[in-house]
PDB file of N, CA and C in Angstrom:
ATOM      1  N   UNK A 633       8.476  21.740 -13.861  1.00  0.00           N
ATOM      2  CA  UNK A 633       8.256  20.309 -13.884  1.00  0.00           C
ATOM      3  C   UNK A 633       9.014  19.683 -12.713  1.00  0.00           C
ATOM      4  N   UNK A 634       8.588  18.858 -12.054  1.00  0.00           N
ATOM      5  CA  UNK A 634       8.909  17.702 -10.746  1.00  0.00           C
ATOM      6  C   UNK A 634       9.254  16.677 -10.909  1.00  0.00           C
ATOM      7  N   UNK A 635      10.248  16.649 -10.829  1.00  0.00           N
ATOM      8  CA  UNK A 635      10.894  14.862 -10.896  1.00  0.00           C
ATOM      9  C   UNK A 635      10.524  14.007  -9.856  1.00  0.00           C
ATOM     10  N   UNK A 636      10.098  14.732  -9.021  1.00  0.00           N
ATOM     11  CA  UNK A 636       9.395  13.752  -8.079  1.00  0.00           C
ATOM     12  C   UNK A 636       7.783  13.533  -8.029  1.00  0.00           C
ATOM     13  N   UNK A 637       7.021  13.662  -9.171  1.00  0.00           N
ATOM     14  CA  UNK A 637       5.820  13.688  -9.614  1.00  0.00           C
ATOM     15  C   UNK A 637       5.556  12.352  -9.436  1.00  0.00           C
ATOM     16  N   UNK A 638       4.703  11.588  -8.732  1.00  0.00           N
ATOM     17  CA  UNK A 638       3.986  10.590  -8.786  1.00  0.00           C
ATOM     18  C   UNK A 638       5.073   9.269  -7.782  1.00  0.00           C
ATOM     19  N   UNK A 639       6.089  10.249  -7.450  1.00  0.00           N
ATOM     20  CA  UNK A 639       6.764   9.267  -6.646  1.00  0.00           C
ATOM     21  C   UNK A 639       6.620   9.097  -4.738  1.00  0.00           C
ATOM     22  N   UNK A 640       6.807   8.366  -4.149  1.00  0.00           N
ATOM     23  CA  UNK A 640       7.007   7.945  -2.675  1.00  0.00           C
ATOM     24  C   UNK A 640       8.023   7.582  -2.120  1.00  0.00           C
ATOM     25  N   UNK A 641       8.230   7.523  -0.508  1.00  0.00           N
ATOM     26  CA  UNK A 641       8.903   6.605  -0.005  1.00  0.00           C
ATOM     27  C   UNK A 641       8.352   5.738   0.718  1.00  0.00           C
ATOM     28  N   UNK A 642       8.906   4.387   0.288  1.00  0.00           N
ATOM     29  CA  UNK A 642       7.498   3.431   0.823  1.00  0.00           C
ATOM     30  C   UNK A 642       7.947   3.132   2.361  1.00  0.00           C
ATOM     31  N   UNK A 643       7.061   2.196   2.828  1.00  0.00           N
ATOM     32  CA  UNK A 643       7.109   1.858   4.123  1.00  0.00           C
ATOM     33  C   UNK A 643       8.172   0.649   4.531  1.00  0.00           C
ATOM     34  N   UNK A 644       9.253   1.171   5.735  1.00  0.00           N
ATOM     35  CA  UNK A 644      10.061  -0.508   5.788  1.00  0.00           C
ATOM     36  C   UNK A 644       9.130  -1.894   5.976  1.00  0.00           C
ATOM     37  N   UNK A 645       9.647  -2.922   5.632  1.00  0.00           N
ATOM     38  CA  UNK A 645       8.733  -4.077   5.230  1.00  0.00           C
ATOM     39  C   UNK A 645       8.362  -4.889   7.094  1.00  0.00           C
ATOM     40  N   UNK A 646       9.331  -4.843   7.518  1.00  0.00           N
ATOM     41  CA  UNK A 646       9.413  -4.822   9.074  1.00  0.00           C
ATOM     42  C   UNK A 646       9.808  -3.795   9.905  1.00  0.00           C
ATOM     43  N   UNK A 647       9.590  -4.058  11.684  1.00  0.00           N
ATOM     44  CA  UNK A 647       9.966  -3.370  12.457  1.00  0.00           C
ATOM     45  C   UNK A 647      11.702  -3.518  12.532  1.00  0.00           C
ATOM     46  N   UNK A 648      12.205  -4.428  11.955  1.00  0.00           N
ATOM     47  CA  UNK A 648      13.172  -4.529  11.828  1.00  0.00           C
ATOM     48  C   UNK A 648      13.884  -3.580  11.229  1.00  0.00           C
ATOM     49  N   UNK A 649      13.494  -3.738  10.253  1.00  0.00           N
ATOM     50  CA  UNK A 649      14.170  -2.743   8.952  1.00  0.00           C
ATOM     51  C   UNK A 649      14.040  -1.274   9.185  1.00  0.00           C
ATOM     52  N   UNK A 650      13.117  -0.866  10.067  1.00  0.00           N
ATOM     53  CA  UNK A 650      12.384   0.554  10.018  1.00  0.00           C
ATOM     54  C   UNK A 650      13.434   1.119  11.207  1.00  0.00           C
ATOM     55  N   UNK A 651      13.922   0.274  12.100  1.00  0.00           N
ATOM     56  CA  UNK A 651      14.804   0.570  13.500  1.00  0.00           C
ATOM     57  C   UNK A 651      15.736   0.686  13.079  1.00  0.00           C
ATOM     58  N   UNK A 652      16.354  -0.451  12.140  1.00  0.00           N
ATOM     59  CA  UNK A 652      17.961  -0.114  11.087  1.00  0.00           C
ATOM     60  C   UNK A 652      18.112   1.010  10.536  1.00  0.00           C
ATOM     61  N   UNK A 653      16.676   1.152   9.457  1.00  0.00           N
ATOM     62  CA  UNK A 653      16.913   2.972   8.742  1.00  0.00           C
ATOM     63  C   UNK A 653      16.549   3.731   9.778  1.00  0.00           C
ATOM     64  N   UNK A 654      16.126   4.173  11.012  1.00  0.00           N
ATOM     65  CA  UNK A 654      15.959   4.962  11.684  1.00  0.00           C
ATOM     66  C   UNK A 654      14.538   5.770  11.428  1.00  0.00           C
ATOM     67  N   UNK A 655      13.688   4.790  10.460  1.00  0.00           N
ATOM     68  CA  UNK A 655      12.354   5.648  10.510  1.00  0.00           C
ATOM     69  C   UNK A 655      11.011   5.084  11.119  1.00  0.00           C
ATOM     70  N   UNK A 656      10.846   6.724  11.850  1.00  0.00           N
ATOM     71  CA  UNK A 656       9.559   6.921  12.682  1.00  0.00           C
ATOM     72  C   UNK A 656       8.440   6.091  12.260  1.00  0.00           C
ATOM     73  N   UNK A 657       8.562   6.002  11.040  1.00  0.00           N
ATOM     74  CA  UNK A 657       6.776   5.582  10.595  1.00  0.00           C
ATOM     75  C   UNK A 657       6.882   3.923  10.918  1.00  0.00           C
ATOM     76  N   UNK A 658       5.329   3.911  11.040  1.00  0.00           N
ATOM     77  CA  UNK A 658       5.205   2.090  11.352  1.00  0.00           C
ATOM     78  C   UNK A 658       5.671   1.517  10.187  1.00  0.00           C
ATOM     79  N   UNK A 659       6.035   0.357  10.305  1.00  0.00           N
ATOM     80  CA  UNK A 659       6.147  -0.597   8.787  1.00  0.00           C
ATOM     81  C   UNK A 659       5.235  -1.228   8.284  1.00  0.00           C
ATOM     82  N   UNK A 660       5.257  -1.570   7.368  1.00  0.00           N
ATOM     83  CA  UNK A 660       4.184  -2.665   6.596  1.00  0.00           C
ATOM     84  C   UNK A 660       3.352  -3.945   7.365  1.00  0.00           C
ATOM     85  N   UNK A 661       4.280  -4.555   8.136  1.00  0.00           N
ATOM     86  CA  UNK A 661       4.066  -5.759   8.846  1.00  0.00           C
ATOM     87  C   UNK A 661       3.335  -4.930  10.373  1.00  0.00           C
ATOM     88  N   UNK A 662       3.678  -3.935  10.914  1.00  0.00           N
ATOM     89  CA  UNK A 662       3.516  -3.150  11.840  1.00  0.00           C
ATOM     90  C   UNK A 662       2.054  -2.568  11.760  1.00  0.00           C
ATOM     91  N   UNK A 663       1.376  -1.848  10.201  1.00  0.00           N
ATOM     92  CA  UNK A 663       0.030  -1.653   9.882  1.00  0.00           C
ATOM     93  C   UNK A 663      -0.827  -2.557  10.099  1.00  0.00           C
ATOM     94  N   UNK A 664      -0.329  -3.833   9.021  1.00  0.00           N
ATOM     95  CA  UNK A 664      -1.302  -4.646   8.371  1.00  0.00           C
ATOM     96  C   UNK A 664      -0.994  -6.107   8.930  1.00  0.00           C
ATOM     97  N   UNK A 665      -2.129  -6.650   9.120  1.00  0.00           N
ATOM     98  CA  UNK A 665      -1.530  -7.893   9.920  1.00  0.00           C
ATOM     99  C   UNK A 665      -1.708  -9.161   8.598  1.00  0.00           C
ATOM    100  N   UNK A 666      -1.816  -8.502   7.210  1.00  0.00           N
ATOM    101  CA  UNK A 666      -1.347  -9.557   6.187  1.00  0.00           C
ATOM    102  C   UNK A 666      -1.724  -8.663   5.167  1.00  0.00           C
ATOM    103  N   UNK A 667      -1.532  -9.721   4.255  1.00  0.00           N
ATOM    104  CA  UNK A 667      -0.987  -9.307   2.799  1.00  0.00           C
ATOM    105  C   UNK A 667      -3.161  -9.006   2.384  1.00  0.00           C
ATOM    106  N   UNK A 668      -3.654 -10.131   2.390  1.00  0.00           N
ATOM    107  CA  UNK A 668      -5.024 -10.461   2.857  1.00  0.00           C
ATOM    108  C   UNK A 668      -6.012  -9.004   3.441  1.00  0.00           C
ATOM    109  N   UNK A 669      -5.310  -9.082   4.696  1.00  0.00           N
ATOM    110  CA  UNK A 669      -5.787  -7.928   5.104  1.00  0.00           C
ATOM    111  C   UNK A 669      -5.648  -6.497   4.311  1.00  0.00           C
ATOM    112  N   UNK A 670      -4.516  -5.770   3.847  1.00  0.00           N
ATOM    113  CA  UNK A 670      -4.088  -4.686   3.302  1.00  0.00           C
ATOM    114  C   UNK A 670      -5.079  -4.779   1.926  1.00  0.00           C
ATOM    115  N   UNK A 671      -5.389  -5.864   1.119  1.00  0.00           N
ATOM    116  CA  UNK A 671      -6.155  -5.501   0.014  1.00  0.00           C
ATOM    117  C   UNK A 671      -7.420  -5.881   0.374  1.00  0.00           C
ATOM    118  N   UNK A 672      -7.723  -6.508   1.451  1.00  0.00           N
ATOM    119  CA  UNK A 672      -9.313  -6.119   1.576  1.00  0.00           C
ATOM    120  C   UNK A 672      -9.583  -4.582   2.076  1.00  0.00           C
ATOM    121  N   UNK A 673      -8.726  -3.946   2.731  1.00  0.00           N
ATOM    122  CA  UNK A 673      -8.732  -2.708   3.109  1.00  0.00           C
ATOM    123  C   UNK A 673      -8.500  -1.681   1.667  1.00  0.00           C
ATOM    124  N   UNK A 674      -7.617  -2.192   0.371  1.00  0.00           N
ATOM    125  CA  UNK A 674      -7.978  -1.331  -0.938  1.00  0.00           C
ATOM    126  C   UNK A 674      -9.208  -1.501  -1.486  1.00  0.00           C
ATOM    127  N   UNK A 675     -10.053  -2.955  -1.425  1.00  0.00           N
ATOM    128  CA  UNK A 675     -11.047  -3.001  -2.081  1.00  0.00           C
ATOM    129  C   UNK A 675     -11.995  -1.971  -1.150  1.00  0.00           C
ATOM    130  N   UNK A 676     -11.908  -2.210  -0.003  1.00  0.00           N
ATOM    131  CA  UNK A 676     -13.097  -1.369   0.709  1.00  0.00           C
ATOM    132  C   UNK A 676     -13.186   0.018  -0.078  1.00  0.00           C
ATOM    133  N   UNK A 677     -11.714   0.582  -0.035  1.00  0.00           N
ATOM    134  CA  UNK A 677     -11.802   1.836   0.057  1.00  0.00           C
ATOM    135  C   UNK A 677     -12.377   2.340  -1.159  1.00  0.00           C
ATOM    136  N   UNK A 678     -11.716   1.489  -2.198  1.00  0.00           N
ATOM    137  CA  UNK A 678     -12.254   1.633  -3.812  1.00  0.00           C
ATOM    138  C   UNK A 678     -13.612   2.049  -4.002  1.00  0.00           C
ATOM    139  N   UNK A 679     -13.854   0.527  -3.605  1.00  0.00           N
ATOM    140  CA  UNK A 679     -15.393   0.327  -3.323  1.00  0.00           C
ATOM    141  C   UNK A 679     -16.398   1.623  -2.992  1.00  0.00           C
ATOM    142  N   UNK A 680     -16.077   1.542  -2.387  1.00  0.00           N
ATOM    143  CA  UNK A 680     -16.682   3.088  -1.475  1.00  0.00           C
ATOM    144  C   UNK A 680     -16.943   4.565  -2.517  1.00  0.00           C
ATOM    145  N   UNK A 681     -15.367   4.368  -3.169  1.00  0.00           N
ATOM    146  CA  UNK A 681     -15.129   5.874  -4.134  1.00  0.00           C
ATOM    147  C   UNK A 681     -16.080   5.484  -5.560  1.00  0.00           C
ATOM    148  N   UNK A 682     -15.706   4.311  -5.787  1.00  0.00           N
ATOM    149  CA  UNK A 682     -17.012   3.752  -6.760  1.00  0.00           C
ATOM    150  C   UNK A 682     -18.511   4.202  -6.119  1.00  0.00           C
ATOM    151  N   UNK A 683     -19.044   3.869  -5.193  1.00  0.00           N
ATOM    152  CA  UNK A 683     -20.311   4.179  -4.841  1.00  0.00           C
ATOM    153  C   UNK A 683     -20.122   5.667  -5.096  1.00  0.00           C
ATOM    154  N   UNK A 684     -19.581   6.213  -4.444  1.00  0.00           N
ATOM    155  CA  UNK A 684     -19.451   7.791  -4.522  1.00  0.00           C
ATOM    156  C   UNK A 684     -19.601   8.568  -5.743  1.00  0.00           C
ATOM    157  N   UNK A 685     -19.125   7.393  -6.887  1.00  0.00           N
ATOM    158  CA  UNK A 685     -18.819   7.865  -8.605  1.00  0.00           C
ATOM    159  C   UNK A 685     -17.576   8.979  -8.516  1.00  0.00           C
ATOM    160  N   UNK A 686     -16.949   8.482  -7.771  1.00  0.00           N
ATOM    161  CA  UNK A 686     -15.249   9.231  -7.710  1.00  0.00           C
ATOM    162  C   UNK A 686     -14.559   8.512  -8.382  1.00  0.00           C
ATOM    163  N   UNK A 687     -14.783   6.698  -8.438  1.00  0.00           N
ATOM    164  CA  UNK A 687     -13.901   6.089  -9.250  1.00  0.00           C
ATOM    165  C   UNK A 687     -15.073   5.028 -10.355  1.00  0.00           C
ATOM    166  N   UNK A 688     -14.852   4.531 -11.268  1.00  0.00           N
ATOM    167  CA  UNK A 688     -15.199   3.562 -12.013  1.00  0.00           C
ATOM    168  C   UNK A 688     -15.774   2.639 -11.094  1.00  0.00           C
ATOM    169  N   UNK A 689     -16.749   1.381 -11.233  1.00  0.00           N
ATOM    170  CA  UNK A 689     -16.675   0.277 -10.343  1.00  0.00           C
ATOM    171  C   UNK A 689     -15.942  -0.952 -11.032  1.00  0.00           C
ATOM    172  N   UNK A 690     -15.289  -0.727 -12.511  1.00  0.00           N
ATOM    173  CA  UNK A 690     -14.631  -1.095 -13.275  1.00  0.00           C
ATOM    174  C   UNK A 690     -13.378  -1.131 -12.778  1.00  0.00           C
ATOM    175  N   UNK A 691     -13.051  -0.289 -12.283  1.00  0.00           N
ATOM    176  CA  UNK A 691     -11.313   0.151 -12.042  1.00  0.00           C
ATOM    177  C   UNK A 691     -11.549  -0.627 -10.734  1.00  0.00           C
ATOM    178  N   UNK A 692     -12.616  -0.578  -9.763  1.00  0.00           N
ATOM    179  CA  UNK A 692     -11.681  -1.853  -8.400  1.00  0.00           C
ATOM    180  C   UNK A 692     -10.684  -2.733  -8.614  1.00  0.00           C
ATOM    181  N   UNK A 693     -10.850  -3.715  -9.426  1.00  0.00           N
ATOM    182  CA  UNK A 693     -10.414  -4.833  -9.823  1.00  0.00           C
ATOM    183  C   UNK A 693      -8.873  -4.278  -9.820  1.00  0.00           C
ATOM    184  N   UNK A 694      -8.842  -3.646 -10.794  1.00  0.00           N
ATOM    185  CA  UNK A 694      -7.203  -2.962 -11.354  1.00  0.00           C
ATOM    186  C   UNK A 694      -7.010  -2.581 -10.359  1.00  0.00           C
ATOM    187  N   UNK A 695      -7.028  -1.487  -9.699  1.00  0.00           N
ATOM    188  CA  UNK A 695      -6.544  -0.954  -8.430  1.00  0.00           C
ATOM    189  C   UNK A 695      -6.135  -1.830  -7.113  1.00  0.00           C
ATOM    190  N   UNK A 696      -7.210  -3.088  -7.085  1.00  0.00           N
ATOM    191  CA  UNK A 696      -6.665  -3.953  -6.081  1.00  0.00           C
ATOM    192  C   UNK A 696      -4.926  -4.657  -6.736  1.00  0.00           C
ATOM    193  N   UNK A 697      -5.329  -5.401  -8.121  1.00  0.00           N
ATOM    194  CA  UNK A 697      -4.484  -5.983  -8.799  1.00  0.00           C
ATOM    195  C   UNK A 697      -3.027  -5.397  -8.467  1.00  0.00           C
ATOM    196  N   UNK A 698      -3.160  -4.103  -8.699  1.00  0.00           N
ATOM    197  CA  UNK A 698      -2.257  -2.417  -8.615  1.00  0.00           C
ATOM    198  C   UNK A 698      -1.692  -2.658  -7.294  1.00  0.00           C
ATOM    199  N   UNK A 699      -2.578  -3.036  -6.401  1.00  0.00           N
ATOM    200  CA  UNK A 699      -2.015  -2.827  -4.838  1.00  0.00           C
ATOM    201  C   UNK A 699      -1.015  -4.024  -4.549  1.00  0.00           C
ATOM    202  N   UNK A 700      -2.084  -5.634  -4.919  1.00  0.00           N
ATOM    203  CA  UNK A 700      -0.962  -6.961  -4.593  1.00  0.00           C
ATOM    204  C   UNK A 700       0.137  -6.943  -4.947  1.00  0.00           C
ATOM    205  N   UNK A 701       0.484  -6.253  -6.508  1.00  0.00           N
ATOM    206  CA  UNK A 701       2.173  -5.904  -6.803  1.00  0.00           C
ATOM    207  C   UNK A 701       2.693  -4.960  -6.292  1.00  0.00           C
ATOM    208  N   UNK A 702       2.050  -4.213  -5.816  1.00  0.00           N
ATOM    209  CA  UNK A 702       2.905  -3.212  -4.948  1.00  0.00           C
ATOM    210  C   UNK A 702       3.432  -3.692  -3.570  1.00  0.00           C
ATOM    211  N   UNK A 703       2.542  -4.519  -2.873  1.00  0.00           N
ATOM    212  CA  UNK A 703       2.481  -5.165  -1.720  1.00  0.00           C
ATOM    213  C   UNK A 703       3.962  -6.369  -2.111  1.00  0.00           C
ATOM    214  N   UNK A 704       3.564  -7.061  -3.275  1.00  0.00           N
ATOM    215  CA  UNK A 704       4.398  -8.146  -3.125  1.00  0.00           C
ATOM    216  C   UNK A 704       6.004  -7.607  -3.595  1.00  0.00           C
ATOM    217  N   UNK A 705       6.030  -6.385  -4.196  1.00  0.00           N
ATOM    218  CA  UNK A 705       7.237  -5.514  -4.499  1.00  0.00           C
ATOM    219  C   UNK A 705       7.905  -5.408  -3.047  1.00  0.00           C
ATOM    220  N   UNK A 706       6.856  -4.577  -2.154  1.00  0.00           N
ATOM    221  CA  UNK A 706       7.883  -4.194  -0.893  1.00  0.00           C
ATOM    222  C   UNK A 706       8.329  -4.736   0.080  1.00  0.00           C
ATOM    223  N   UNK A 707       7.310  -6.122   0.156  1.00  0.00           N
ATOM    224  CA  UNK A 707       7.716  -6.835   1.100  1.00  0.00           C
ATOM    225  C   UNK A 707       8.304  -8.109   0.750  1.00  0.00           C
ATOM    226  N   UNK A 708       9.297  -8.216  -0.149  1.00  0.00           N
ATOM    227  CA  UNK A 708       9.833  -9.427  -0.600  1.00  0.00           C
ATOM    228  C   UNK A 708      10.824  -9.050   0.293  1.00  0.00           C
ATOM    229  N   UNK A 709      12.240 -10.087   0.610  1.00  0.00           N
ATOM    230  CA  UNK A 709      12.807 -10.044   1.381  1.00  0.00           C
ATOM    231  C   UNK A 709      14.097  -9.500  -0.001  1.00  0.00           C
ATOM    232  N   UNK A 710      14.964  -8.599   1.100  1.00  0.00           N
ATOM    233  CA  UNK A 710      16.114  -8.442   0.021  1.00  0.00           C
ATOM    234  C   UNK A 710      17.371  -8.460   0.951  1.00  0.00           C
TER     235      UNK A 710
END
């Protein structure tokens, strides 16, 4: 069993933050040029896996919902 099952390390919220911790990867603000943008980019993708019948077309909704709190989790200021 994995204690690290279902877990991540998320993305720094700025280029700021990402130069302080010293990590390579782009940041949040660095990907996505809004909050707007990043969940029209989950619905697409959903969307898509729905057509495919990989996901529900039921579950978009949730999954976007899923994403804005995740979004508004990482990029609050702390």
């Amino acid at each position: 069993q994995s204690g690290f099952a279902g877990s991540f390390i998320p993305f720094a919220p700025t280029r700021a933050a990402r130069e302080s911790a010293h990590d390579p990867r782009p940041s949040i603000a660095e990907r996505y040029e809004s909050r707007a943008a990043y969940l029209a980019q989950i619905e697409q993708a959903a969307t898509t896996l729905a057509t495919q019948r990989l996901l529900l077309p039921t579950d978009v909704p949730a999954l976007v919902k899923q994403a804005a709190t995740r979004w508004d989790h990482l990029t609050q200021s702390r």
